PDB file of C-alpha atoms and ligand atoms in Angstrom:
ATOM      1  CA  UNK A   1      74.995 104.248 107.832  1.00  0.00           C
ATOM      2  CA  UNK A   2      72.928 105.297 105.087  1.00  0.00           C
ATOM      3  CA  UNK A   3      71.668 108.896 106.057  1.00  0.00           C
ATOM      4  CA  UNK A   4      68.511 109.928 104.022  1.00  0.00           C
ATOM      5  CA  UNK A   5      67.647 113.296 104.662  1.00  0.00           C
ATOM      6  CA  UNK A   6      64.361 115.002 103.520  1.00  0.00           C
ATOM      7  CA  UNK A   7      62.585 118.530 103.236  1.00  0.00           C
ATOM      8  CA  UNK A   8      59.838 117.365 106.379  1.00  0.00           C
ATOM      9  CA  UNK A   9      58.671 113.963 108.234  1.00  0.00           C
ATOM     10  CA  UNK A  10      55.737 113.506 105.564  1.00  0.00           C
ATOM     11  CA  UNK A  11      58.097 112.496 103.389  1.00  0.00           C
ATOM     12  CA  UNK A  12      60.145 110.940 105.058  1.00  0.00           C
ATOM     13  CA  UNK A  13      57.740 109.119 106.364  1.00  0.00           C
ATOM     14  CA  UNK A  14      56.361 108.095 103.367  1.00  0.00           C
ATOM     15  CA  UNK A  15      59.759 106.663 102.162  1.00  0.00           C
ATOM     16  CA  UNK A  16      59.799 104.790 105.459  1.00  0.00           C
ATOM     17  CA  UNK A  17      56.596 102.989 105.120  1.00  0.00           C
ATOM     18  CA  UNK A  18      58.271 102.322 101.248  1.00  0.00           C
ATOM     19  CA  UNK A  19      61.126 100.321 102.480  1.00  0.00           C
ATOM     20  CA  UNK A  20      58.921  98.622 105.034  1.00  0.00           C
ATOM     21  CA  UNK A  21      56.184  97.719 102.059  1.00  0.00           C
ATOM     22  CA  UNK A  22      58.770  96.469  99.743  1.00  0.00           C
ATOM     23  CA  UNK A  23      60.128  94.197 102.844  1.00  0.00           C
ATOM     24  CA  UNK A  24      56.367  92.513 103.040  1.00  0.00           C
ATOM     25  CA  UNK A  25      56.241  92.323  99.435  1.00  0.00           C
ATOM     26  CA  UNK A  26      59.493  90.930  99.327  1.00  0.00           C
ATOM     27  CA  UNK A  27      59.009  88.306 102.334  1.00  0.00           C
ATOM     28  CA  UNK A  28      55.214  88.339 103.430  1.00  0.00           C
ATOM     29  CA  UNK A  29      56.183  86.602 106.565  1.00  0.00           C
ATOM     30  CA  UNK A  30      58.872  89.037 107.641  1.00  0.00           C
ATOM     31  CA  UNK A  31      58.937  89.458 111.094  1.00  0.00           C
ATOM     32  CA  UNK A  32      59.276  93.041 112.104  1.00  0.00           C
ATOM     33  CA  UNK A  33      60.660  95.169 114.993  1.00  0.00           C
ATOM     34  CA  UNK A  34      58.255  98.027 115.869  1.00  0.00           C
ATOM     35  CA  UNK A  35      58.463 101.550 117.733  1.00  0.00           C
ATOM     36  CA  UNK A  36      56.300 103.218 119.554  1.00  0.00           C
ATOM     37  CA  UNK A  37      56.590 107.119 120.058  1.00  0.00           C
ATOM     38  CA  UNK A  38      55.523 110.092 118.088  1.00  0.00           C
ATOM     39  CA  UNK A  39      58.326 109.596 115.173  1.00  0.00           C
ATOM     40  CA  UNK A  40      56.438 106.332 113.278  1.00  0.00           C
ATOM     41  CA  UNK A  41      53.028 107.316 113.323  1.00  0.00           C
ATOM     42  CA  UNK A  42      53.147 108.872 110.052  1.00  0.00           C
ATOM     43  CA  UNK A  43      54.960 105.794 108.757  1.00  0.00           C
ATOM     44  CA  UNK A  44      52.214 103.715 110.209  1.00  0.00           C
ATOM     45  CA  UNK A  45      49.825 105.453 108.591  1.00  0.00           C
ATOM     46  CA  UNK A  46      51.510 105.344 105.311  1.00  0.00           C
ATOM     47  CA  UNK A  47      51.400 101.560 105.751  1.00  0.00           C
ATOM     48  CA  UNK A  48      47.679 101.520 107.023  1.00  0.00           C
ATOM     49  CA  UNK A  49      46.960 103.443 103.481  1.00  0.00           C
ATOM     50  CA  UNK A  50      49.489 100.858 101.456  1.00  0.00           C
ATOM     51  CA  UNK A  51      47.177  98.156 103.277  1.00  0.00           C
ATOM     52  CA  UNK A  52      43.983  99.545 102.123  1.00  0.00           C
ATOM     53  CA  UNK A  53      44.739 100.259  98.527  1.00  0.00           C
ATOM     54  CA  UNK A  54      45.847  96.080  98.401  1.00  0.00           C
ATOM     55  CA  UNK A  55      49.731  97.100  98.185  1.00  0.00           C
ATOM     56  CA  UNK A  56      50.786  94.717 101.198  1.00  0.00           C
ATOM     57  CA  UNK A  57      49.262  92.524 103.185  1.00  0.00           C
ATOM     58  CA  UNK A  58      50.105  91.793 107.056  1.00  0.00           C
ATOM     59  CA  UNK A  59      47.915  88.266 106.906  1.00  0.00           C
ATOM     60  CA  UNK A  60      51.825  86.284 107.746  1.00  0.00           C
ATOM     61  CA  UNK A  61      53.254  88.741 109.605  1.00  0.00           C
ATOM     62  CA  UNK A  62      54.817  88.445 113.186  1.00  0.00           C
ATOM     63  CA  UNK A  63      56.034  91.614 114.852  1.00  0.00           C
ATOM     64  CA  UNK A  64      57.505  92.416 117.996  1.00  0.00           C
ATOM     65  CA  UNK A  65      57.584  95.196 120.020  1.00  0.00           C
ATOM     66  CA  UNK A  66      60.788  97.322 121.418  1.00  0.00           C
ATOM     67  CA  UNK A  67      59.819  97.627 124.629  1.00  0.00           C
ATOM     68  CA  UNK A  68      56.515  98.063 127.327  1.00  0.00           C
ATOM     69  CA  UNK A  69      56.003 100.359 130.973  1.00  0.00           C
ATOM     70  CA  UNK A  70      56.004  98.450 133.431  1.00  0.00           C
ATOM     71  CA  UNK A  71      52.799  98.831 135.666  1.00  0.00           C
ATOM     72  CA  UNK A  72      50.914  99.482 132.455  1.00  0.00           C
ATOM     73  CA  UNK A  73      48.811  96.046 131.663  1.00  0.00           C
ATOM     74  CA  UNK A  74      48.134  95.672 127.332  1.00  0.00           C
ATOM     75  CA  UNK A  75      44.872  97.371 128.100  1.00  0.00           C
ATOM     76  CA  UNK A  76      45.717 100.724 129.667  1.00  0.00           C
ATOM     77  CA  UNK A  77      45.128 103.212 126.959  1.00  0.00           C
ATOM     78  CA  UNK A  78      49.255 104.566 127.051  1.00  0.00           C
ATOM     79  CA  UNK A  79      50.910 101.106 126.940  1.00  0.00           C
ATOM     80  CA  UNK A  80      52.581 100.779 123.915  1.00  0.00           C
ATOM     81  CA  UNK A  81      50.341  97.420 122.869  1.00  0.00           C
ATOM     82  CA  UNK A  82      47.605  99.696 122.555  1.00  0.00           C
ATOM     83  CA  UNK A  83      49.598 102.263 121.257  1.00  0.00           C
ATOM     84  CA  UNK A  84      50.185  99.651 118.295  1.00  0.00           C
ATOM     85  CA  UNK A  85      46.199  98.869 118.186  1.00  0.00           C
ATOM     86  CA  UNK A  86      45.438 102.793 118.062  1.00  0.00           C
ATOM     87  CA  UNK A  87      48.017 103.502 115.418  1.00  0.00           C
ATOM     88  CA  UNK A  88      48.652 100.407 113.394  1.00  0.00           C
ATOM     89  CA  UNK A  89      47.091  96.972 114.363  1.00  0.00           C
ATOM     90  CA  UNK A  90      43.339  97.860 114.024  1.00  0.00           C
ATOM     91  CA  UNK A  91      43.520  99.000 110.966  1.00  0.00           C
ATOM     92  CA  UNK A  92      45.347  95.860 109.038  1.00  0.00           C
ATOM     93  CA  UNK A  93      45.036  92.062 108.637  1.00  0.00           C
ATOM     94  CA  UNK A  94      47.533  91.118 110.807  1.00  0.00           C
ATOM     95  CA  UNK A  95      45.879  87.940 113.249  1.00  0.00           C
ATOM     96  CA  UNK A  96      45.338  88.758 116.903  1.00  0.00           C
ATOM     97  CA  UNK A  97      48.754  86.593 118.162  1.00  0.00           C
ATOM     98  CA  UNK A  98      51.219  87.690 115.479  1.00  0.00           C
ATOM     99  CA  UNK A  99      52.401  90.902 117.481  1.00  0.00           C
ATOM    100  CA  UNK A 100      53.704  90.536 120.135  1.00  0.00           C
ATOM    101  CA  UNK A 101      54.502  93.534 123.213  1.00  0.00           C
ATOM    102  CA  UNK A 102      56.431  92.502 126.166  1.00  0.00           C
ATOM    103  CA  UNK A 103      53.789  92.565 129.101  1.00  0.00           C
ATOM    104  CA  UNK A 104      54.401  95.372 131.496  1.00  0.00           C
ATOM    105  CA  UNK A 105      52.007  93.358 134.477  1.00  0.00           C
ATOM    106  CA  UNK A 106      54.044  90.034 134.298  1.00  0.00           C
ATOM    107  CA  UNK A 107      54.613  88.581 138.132  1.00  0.00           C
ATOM    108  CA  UNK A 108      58.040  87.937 137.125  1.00  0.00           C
ATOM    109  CA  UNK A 109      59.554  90.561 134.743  1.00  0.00           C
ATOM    110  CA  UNK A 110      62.702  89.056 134.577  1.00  0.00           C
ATOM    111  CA  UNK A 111      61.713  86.002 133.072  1.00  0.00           C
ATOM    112  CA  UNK A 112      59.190  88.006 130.939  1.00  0.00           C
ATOM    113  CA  UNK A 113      62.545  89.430 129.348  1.00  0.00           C
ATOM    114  CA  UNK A 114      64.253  86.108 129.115  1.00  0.00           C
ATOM    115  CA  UNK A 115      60.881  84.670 127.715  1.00  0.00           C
ATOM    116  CA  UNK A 116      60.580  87.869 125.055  1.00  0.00           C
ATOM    117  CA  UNK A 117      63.950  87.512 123.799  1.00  0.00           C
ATOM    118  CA  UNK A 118      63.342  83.819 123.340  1.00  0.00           C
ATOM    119  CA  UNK A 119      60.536  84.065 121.419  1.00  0.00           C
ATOM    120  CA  UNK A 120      62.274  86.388 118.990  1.00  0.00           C
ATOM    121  CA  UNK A 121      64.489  84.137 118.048  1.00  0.00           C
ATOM    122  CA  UNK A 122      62.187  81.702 117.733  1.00  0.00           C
ATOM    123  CA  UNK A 123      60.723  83.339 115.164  1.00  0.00           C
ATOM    124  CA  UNK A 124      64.063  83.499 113.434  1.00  0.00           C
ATOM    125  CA  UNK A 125      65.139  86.900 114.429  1.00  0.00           C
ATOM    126  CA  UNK A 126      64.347  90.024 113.387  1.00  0.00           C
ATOM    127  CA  UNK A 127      64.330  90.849 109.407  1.00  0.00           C
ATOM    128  CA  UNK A 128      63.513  94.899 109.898  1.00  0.00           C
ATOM    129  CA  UNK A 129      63.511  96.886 112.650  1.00  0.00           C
ATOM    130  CA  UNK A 130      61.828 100.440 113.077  1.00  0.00           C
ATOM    131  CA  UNK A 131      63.654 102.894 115.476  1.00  0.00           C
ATOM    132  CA  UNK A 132      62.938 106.164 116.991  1.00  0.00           C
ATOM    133  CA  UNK A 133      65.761 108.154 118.409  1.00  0.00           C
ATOM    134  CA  UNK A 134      65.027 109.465 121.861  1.00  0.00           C
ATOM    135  CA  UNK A 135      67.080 113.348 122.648  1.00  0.00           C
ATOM    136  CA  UNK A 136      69.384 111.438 124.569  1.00  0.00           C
ATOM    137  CA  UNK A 137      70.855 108.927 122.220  1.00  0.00           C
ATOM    138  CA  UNK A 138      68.561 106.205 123.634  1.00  0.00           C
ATOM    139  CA  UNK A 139      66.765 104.013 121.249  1.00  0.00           C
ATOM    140  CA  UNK A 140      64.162 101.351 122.565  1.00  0.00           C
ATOM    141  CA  UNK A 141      64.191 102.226 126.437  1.00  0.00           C
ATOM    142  CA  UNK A 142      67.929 102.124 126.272  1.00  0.00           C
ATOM    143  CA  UNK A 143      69.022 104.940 128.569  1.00  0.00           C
ATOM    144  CA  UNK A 144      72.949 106.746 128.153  1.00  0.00           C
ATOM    145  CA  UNK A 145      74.531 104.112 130.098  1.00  0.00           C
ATOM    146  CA  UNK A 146      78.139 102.624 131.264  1.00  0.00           C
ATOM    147  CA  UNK A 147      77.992  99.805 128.629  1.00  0.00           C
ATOM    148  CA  UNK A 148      75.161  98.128 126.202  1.00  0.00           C
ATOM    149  CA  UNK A 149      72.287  96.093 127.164  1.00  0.00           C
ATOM    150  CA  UNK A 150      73.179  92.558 125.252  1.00  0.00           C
ATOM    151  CA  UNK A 151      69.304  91.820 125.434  1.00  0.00           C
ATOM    152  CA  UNK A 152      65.957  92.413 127.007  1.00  0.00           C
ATOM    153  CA  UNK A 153      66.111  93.675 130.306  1.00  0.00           C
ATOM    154  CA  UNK A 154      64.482  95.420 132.506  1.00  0.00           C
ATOM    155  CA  UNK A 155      65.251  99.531 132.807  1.00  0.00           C
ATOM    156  CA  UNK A 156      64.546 102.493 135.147  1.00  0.00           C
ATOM    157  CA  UNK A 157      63.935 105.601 132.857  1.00  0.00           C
ATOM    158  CA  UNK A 158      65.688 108.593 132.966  1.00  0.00           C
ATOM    159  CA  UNK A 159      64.025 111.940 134.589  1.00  0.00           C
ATOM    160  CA  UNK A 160      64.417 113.238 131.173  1.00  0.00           C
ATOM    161  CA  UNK A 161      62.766 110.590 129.136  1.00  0.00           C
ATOM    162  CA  UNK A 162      60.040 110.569 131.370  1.00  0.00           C
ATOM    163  CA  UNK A 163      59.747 114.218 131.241  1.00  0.00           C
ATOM    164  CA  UNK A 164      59.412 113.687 127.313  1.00  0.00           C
ATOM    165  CA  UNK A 165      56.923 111.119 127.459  1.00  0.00           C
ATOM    166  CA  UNK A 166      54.536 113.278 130.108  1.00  0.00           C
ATOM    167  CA  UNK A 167      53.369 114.532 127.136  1.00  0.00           C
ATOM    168  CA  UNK A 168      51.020 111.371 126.232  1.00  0.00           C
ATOM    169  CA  UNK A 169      49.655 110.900 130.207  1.00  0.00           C
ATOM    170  CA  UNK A 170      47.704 113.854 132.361  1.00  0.00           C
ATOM    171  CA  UNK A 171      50.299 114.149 134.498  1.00  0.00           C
ATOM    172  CA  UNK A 172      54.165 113.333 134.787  1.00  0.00           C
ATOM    173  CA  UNK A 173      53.372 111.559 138.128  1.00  0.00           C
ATOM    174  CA  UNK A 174      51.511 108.802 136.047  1.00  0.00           C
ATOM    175  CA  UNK A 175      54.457 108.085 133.385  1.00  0.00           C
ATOM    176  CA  UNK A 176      55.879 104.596 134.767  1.00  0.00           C
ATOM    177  CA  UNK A 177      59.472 105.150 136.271  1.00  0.00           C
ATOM    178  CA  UNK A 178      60.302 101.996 134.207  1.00  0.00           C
ATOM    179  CA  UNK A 179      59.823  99.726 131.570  1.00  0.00           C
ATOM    180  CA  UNK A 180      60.795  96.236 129.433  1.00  0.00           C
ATOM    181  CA  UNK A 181      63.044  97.287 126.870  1.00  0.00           C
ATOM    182  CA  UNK A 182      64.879  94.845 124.366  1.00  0.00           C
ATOM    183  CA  UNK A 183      68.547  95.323 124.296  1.00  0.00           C
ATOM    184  CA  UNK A 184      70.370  97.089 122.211  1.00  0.00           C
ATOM    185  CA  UNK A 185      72.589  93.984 121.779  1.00  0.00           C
ATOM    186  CA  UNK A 186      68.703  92.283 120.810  1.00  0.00           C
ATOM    187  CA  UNK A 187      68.004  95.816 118.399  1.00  0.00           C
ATOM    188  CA  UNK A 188      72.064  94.655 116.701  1.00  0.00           C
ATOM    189  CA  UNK A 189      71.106  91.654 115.932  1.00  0.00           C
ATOM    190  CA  UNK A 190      67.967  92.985 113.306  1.00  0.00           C
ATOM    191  CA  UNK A 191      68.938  91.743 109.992  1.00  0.00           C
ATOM    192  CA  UNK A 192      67.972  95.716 108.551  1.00  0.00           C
ATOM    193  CA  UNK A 193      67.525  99.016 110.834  1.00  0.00           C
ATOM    194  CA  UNK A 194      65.205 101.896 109.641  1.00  0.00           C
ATOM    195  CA  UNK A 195      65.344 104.657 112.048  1.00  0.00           C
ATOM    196  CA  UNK A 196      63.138 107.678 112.046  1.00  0.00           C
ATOM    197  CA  UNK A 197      64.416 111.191 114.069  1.00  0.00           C
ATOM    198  CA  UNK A 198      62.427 114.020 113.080  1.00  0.00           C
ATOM    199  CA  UNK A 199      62.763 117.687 114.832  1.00  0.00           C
ATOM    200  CA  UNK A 200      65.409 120.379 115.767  1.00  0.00           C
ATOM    201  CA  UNK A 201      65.094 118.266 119.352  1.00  0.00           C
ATOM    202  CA  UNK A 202      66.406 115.397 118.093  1.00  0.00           C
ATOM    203  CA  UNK A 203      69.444 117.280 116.100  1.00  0.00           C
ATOM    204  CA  UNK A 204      72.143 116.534 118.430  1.00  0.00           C
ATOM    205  CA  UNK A 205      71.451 112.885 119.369  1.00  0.00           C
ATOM    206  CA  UNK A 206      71.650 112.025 115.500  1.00  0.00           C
ATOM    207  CA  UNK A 207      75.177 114.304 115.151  1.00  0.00           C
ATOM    208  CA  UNK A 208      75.945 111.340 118.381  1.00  0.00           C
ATOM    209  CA  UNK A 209      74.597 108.953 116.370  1.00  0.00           C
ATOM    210  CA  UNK A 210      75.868 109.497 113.182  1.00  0.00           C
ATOM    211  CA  UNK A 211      79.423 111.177 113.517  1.00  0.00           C
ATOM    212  CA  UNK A 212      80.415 110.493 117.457  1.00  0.00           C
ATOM    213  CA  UNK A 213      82.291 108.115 119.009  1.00  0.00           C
ATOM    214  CA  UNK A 214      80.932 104.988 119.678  1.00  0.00           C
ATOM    215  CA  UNK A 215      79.533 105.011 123.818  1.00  0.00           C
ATOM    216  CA  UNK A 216      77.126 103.380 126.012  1.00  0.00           C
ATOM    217  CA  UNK A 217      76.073 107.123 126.597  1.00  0.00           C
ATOM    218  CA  UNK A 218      75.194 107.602 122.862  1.00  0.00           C
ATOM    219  CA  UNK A 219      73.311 103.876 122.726  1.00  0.00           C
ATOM    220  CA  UNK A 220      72.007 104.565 118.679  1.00  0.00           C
ATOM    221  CA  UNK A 221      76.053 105.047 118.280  1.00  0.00           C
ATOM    222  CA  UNK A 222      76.340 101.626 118.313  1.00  0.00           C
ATOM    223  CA  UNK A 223      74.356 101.832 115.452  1.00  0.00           C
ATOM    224  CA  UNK A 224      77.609 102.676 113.024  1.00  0.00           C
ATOM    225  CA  UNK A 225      78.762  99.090 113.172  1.00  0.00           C
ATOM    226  CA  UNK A 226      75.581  97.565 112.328  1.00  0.00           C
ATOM    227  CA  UNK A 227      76.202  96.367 108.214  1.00  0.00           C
ATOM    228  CA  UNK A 228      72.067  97.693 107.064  1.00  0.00           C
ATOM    229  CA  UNK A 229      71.110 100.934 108.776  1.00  0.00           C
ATOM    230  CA  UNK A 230      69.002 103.360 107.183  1.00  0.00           C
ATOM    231  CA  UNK A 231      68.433 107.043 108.876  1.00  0.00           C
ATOM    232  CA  UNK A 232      65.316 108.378 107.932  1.00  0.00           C
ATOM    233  CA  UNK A 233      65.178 112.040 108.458  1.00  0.00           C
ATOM    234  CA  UNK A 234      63.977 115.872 108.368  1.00  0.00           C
ATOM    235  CA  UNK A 235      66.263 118.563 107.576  1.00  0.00           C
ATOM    236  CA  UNK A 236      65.803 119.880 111.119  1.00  0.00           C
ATOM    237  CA  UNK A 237      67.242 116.560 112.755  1.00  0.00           C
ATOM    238  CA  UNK A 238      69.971 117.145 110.469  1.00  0.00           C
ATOM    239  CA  UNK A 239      70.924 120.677 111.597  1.00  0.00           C
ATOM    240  CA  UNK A 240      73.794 119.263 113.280  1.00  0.00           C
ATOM    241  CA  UNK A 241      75.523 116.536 110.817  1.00  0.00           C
TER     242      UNK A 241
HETATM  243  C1  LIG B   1      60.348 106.666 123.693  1.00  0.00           C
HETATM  244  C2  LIG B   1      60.365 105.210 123.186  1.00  0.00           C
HETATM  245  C3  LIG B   1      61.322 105.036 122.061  1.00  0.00           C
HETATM  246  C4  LIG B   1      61.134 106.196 121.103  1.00  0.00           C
HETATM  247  C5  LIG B   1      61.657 107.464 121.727  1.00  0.00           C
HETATM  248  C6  LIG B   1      61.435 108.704 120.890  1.00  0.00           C
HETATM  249  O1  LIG B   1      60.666 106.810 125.017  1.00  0.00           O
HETATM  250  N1  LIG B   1      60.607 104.197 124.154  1.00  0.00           N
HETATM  251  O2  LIG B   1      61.120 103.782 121.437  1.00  0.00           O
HETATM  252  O3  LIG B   1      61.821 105.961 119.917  1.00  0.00           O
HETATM  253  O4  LIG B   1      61.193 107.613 123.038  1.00  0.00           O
HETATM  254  O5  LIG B   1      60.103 109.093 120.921  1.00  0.00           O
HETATM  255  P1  LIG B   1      59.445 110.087 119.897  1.00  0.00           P
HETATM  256  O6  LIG B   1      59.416 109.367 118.593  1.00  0.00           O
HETATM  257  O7  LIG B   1      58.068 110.343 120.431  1.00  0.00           O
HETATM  258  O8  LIG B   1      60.285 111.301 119.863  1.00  0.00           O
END
């Protein structure tokens, strides 16, 4: 893993949206893996401002989304599509129909997830994908579990990350008890892995990450076998490395 640690999440951020940029550049029609959650929205705005000064251009590119509530259809204003509208998609080129969010209202989630993970491959797989780091180890919806989701699937959150995520709804009762998460066996197969952890809160799941043993209960320690991860981070998620 290639742990990059800097002074606060501006700059980190702005090193993130970097790497993504030169990725664009480098392949305009890169399809990319997306993350929702407080942690990117600086890179996304980075990227927004790389847009607008001409830098990059997201006219060919496809992205997909980590993972959806369920109960939440692409319109409610705290599903993660229009999380991506609010924070990203509005503001660039990309076409209405080249991102793509698995839908939290499908009749038949199951096959949504079957569908989803189909579709990303497609597309010929992932070229970069952006990660948050949740305070339990989790990244996606990928809860500490007995053993690693191979692909999308559908998960029950845990009282914890729901209590986290309380913090974007009115009320804890409305958070969604669970959601459409790709794997992390889907997240493995990303041809490159940025992930973002900023925050003294998030200081012990990247020690996990970073220096524990590999365990379904850490799922972002699977992370050290992947061959192109980088760690983007503040000093305070590195208090513990
Ligand atoms: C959420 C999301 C994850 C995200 C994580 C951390 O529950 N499903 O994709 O990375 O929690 O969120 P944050 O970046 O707000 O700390």
């Amino acid at each position: 893993m290639n742990v990059m640690i800097y002074k606060d999440k501006e700059t980190a951020s702005k090193a993130a949206a970097t790497i993504i940029a030169a990725q664009i550049l480098q392949k305009p029609n890169s399809v990319l893996g997306l993350a929702t959650g407080g942690s990117p929205v600086l890179t996304y705005q980075n990227l927004v401002k790389l847009y607008e000064e001409g830098v990059i251009s997201f006219a060919d590119v496809i992205s997909f989304n980590l993972d959806e509530y369920i109960g939440l259809d692409h319109e409610h204003n705290q599903s993660y599509f229009a999380f991506m509208q609010q924070n990203l998609f509005n503001f660039v080129d990309i076409p209405d129909g080249q991102y793509f969010v698995p839908s939290g209202v499908s009749e038949d989630p199951e096959l949504e997830c079957v569908e989803y993970e189909e579709k990303i491959e497609a597309y010929g797989g992932i070229d970069l994908q952006v990660l948050g780091l949740g305070g339990n180890g989790h990244i996606g919806f990928n809860e500490p579990a007995n053993h690693f989701a191979p692909t999308t699937h559908v998960v029950d959150l845990t009282e914890e990350t729901i209590e986290a995520n309380s913090r974007f709804f009115t009320s804890k009762e409305e958070v969604p008890t669970k959601a459409i998460s790709m794997g992390t066996g889907s997240i493995m197969k990303a041809r490159k892995i940025l992930l973002l952890a900023f925050g003294k809160g998030k200081a012990e799941a990247v020690a996990n990450m970073v220096n524990g043993r590999i365990s379904p209960q850490c799922q972002a320690s699977l992370l050290q076998v992947h061959p192109d991860v980088t760690v983007l981070i503040d000093e305070e998620a590195a208090a513990n490395l």
